[in-house]
mmCIF file of C-alpha atoms in Angstrom:
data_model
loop_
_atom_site.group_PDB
_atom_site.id
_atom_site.type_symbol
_atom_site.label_atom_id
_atom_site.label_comp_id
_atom_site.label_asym_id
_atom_site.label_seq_id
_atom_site.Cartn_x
_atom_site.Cartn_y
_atom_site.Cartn_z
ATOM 1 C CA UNK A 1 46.447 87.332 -10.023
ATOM 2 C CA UNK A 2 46.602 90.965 -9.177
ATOM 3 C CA UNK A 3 46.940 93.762 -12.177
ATOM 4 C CA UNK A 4 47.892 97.129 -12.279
ATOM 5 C CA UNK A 5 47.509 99.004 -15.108
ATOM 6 C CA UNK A 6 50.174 101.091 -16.380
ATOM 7 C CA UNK A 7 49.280 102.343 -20.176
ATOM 8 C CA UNK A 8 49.968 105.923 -21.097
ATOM 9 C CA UNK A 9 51.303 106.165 -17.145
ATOM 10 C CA UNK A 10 55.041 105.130 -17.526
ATOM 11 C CA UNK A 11 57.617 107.568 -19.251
ATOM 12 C CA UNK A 12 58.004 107.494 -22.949
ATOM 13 C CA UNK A 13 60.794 109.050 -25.423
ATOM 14 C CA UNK A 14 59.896 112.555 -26.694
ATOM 15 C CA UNK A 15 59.508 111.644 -30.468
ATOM 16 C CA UNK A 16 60.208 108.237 -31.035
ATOM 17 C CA UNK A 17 57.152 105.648 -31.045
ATOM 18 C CA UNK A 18 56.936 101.956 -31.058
ATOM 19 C CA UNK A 19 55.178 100.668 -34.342
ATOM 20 C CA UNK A 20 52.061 98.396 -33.745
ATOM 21 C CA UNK A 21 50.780 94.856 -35.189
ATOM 22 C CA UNK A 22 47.766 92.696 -35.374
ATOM 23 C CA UNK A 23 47.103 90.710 -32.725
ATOM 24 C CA UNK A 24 47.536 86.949 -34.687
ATOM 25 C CA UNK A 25 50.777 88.558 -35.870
ATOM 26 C CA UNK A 26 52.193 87.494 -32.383
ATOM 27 C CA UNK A 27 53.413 83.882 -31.775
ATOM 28 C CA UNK A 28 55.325 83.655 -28.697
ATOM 29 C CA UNK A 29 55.718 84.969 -25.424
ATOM 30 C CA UNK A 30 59.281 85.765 -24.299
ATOM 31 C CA UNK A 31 59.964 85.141 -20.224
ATOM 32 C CA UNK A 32 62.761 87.796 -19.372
ATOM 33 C CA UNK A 33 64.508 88.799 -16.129
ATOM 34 C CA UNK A 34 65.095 92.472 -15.109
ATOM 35 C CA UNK A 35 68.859 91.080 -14.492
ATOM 36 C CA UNK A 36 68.524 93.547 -11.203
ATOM 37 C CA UNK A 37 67.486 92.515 -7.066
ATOM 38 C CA UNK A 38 64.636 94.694 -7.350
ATOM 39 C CA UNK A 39 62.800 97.222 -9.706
ATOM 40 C CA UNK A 40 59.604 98.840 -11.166
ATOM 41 C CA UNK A 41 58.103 99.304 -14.672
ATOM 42 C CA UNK A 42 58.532 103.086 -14.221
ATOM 43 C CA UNK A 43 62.504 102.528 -13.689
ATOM 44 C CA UNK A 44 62.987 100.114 -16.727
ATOM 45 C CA UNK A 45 60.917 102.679 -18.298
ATOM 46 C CA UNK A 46 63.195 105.400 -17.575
ATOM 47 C CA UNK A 47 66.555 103.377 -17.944
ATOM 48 C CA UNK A 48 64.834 102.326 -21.973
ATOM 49 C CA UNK A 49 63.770 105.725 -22.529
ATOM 50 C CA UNK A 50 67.154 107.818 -21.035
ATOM 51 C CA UNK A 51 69.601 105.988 -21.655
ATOM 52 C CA UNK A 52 68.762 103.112 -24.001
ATOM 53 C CA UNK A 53 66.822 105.947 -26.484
ATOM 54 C CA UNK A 54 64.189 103.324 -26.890
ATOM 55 C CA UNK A 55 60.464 105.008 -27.792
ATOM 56 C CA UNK A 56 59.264 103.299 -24.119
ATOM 57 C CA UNK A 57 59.785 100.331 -21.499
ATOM 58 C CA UNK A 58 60.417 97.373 -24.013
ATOM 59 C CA UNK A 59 57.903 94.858 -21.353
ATOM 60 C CA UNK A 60 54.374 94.591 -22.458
ATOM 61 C CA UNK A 61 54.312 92.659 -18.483
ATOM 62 C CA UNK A 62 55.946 93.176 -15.822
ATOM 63 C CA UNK A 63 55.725 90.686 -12.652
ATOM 64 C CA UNK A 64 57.327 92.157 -9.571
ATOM 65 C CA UNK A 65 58.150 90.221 -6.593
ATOM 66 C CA UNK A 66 55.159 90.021 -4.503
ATOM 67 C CA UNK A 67 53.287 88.740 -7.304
ATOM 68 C CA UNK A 68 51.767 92.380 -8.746
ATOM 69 C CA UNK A 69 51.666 92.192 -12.705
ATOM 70 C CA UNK A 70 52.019 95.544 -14.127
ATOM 71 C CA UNK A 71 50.241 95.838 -17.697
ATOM 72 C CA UNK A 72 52.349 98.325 -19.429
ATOM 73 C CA UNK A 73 51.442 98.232 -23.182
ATOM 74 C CA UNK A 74 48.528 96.544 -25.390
ATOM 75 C CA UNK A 75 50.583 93.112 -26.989
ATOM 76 C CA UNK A 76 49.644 94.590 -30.166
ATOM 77 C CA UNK A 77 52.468 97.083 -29.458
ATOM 78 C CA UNK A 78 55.967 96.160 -30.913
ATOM 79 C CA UNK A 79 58.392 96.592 -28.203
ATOM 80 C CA UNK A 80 61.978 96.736 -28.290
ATOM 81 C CA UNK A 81 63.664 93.112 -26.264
ATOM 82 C CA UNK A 82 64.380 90.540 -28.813
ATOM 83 C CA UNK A 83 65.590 92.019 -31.461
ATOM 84 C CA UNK A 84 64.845 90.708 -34.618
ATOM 85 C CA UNK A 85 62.271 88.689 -33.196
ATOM 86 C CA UNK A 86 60.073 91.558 -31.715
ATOM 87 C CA UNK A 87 57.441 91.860 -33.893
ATOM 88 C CA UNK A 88 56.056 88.071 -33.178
ATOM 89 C CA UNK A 89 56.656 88.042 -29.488
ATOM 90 C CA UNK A 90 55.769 89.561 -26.804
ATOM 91 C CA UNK A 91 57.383 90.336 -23.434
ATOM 92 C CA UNK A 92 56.932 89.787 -19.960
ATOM 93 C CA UNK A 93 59.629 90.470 -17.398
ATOM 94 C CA UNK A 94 60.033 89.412 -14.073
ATOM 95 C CA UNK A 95 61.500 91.154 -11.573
ATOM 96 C CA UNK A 96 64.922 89.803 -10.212
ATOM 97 C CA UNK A 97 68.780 88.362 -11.267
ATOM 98 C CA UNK A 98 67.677 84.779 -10.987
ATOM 99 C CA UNK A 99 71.683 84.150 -11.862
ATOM 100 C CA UNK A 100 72.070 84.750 -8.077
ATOM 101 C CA UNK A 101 67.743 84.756 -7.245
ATOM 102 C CA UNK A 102 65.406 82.504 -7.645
ATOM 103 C CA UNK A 103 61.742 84.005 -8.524
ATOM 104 C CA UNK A 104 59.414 84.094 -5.101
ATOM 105 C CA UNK A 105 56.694 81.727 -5.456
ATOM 106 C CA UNK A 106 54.297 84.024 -5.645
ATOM 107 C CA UNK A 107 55.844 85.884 -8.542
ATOM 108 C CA UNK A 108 56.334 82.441 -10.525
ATOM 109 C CA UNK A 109 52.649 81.719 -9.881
ATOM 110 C CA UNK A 110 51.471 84.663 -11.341
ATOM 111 C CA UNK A 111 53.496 84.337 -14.323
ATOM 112 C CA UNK A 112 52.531 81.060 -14.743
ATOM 113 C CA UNK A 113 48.759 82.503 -14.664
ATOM 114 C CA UNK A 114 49.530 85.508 -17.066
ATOM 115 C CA UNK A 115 51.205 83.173 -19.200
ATOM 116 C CA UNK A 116 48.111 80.469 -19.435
ATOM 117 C CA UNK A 117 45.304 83.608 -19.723
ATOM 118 C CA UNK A 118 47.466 85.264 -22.335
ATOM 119 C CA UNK A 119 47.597 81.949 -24.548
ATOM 120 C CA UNK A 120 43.446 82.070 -24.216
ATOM 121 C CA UNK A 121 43.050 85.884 -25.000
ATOM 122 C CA UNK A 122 46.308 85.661 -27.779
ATOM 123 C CA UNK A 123 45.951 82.008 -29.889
ATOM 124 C CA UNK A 124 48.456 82.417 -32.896
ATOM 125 C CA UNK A 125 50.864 83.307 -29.137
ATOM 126 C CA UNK A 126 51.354 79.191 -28.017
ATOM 127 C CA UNK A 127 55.439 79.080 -27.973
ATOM 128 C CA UNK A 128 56.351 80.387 -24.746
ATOM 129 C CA UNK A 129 60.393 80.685 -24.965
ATOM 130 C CA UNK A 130 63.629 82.228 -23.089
ATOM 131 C CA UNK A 131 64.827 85.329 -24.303
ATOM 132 C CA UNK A 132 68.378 83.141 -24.763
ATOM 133 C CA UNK A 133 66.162 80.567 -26.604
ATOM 134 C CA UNK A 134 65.551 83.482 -29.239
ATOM 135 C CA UNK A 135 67.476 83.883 -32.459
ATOM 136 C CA UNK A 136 70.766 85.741 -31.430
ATOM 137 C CA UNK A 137 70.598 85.374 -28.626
ATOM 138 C CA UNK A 138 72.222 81.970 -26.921
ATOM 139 C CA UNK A 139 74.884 84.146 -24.747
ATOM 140 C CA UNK A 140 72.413 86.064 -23.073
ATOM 141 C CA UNK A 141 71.820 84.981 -19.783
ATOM 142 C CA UNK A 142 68.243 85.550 -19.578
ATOM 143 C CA UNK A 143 66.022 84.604 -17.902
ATOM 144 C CA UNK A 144 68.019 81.529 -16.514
ATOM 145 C CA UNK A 145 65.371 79.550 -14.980
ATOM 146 C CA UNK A 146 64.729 76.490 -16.025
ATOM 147 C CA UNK A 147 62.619 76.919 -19.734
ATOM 148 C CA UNK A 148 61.429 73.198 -19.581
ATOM 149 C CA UNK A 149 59.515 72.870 -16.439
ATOM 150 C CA UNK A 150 58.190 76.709 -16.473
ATOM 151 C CA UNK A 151 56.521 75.295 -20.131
ATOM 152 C CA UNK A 152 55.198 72.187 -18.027
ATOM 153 C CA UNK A 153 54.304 73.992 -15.617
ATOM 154 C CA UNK A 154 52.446 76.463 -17.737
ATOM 155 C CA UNK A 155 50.946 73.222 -18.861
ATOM 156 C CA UNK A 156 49.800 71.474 -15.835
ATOM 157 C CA UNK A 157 52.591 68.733 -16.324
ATOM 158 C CA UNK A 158 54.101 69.588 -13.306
ATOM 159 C CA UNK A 159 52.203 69.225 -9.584
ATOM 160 C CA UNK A 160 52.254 72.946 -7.853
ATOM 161 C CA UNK A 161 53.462 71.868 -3.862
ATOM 162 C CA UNK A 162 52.080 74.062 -1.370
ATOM 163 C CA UNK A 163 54.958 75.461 0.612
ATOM 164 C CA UNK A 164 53.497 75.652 3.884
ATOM 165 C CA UNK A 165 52.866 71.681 4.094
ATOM 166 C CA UNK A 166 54.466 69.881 6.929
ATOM 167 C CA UNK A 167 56.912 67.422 6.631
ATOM 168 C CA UNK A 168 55.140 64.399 6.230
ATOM 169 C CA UNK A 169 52.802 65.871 3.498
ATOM 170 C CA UNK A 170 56.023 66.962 1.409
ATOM 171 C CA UNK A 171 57.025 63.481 1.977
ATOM 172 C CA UNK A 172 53.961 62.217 0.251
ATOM 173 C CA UNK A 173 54.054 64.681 -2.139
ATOM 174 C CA UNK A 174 57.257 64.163 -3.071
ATOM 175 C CA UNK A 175 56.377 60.227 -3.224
ATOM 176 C CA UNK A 176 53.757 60.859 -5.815
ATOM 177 C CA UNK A 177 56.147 62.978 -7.660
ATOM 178 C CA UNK A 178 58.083 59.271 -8.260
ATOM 179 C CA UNK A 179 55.077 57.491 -8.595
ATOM 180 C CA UNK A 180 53.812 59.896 -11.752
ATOM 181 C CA UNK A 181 57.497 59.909 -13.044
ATOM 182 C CA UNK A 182 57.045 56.024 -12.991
ATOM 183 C CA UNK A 183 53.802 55.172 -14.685
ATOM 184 C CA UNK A 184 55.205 57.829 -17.391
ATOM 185 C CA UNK A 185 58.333 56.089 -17.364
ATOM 186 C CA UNK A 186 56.302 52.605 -18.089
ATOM 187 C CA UNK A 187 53.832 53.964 -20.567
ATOM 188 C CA UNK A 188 56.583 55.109 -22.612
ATOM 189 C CA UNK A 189 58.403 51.646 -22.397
ATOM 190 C CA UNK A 190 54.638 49.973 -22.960
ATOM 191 C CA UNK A 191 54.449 52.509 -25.920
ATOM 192 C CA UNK A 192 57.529 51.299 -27.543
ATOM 193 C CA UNK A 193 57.277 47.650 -27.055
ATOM 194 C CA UNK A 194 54.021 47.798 -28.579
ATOM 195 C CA UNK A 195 55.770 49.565 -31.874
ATOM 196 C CA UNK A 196 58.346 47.182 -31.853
ATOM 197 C CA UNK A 197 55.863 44.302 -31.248
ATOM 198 C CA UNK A 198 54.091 45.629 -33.812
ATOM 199 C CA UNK A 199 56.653 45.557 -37.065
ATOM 200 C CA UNK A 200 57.222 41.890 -35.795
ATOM 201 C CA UNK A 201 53.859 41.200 -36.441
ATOM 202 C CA UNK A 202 54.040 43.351 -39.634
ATOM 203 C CA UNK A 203 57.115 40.778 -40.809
ATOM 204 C CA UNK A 204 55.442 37.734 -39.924
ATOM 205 C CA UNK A 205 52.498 38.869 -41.757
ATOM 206 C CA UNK A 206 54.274 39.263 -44.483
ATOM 207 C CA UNK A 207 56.775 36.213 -44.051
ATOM 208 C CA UNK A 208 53.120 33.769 -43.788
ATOM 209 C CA UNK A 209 51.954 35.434 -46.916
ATOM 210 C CA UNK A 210 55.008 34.820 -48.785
ATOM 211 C CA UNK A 211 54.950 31.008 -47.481
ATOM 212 C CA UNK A 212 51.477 30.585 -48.487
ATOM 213 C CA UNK A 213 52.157 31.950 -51.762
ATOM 214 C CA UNK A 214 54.926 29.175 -52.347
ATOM 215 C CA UNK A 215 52.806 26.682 -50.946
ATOM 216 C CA UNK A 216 49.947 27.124 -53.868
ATOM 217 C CA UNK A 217 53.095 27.439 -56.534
ATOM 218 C CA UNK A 218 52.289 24.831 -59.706
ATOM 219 C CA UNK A 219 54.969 22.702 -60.081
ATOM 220 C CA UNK A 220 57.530 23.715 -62.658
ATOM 221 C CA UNK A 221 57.112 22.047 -65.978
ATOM 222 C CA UNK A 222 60.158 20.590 -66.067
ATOM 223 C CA UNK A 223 59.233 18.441 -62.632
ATOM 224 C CA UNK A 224 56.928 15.986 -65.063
ATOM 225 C CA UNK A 225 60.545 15.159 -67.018
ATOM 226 C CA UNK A 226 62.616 14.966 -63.918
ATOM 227 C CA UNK A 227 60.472 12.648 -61.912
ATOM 228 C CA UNK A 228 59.868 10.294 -65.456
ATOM 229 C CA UNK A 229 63.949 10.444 -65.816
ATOM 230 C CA UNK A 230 63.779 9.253 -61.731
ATOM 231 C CA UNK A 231 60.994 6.497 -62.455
ATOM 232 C CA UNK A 232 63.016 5.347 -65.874
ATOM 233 C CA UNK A 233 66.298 4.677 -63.179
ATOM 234 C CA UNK A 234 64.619 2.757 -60.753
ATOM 235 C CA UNK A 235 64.536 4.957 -58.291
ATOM 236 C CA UNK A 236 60.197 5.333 -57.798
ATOM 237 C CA UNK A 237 57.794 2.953 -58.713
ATOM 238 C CA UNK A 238 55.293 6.342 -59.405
ATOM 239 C CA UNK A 239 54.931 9.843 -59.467
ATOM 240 C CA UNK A 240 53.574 10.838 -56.155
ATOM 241 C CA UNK A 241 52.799 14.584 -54.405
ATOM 242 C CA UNK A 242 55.847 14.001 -52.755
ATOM 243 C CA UNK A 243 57.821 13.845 -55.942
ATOM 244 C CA UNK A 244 56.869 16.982 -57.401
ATOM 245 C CA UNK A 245 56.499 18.806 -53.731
ATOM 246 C CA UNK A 246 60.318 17.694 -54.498
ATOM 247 C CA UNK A 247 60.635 19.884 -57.415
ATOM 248 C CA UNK A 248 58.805 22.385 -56.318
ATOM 249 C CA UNK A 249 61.047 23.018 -53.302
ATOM 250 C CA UNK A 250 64.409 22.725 -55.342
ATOM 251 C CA UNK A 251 62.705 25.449 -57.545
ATOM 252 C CA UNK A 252 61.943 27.869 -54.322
ATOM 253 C CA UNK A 253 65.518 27.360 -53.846
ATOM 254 C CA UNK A 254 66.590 28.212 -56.986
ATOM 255 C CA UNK A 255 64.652 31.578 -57.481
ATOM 256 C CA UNK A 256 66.252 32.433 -54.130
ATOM 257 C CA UNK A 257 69.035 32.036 -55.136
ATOM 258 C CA UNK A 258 70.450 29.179 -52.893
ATOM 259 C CA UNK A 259 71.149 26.740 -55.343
ATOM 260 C CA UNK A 260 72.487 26.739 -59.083
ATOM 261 C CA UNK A 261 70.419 24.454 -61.754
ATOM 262 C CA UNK A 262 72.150 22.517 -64.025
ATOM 263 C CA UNK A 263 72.533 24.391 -66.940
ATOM 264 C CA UNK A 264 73.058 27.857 -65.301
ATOM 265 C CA UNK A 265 76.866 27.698 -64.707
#
């Protein structure tokens, strides 16, 4: 990645100044587009300053098209370019109307690298957003690339093709491409089978425990008269286990609700 340094070289306003913060005071870094084909840092500078009245270019970064990253203020400057969110973010512009453009890959690889050593050299900065993804700030159409896979791409998520492969190397790259989208597709359905495998194990857990606890249940004292009322009608010879497992079982019923004793109605 190739820098230029532009601080104290760029035009500024006469009397107004930008206000400064600490560095840990920033916490995200704000992808913009110049929403023009081409341009430099000293233009934007001169359209903020002249007509704009802003104290100086409102890009900490800018990335022009062949890749060139212009360093145009320290990031503990508080530029003007998202509004109420400027004194937490900083901002890097990149060259282009990507409504109508798309950023050359050079110029997306070095903002991807900016990006990645700014995150190192700035650690309260992780959040890397859209200027539309800022508060206030849905309508604007800026920077219109796609957020989500410059963030994975930031990342590493995302496999960087080489453009000058041949056809039969894209082919295979773009056949890994499926195969990683697969196994991630997999682990996540292997992830959630597991969770739901494990509450069923939770509820049989808890389903045996419950069962066991029944099983060791004394028999009610009322079992000793209804088995003698059984024996004094004929109907046993003894008392058995049986006879009281009986009881036991009409009372596990009974507590749950699933029949009525005598008595209760």
């Amino acid at each position: 990645m190739k820098i230029v340094d532009l601080r104290g070289k760029l035009p500024i306003h006469k009397t107004k100044r930008y206000s400064t913060r600490k560095l840990n005071d920033i916490r995200s870094l704000a992808i913009h587009h110049s929403l023009t084909f081409s341009g430099s840092p000293e233009a934007f500078a001169n359209y903020h300053v002249n007509t704009n009245g802003w104290p100086g270019i409102a890009y900490a970064f800018v990335v022009q098209r062949d890749g060139t990253v212009y360093k145009c203020w320290d990031p503990e400057k508080v530029t003007y370019h998202v509004g109420n969110s400027n004194k937490h973010a900083l901002g890097i512009c990149m060259v282009g109307d990507f409504r109508t453009q798309q950023p050359t890959p050079e110029q997306y690889k070095a903002a991807l690298e900016l990006v990645r050593q700014l995150r190192k050299e700035i650690p309260s900065a992780q959040q890397i957003k859209g200027h539309s993804e800022y508060p206030g700030y849905s309508w604007k159409a800026c920077p219109v690339i796609d957020m989500d896979k410059f963030r994975d791409d930031v990342d590493g998520k995302t496999i960087e093709r080489d453009e000058s492969m041949n056809a039969s190397e894209k082919a295979a790259f773009e056949a890994l491409g499926r195969k990683v989208a697969s196994l991630e597709n997999s682990k996540n359905v292997l992830k959630k089978g597991l969770q739901e495998q494990g509450s069923t194990i939770k509820k049989q857990s808890a389903r045996i425990a419950e069962l066991e606890k029944l099983h060791y249940m004394e028999v009610p004292s009322w079992a000793k008269t209804a088995v003698n009322e059984v024996m004094a009608a004929g109907l046993i010879s003894s008392p058995s286990g049986g006879s009281y497992d009986f009881y036991r079982l009409l009372t596990v019923l009974q507590r749950g609700g699933m029949i009525v004793k005598r008595g209760d109605v």
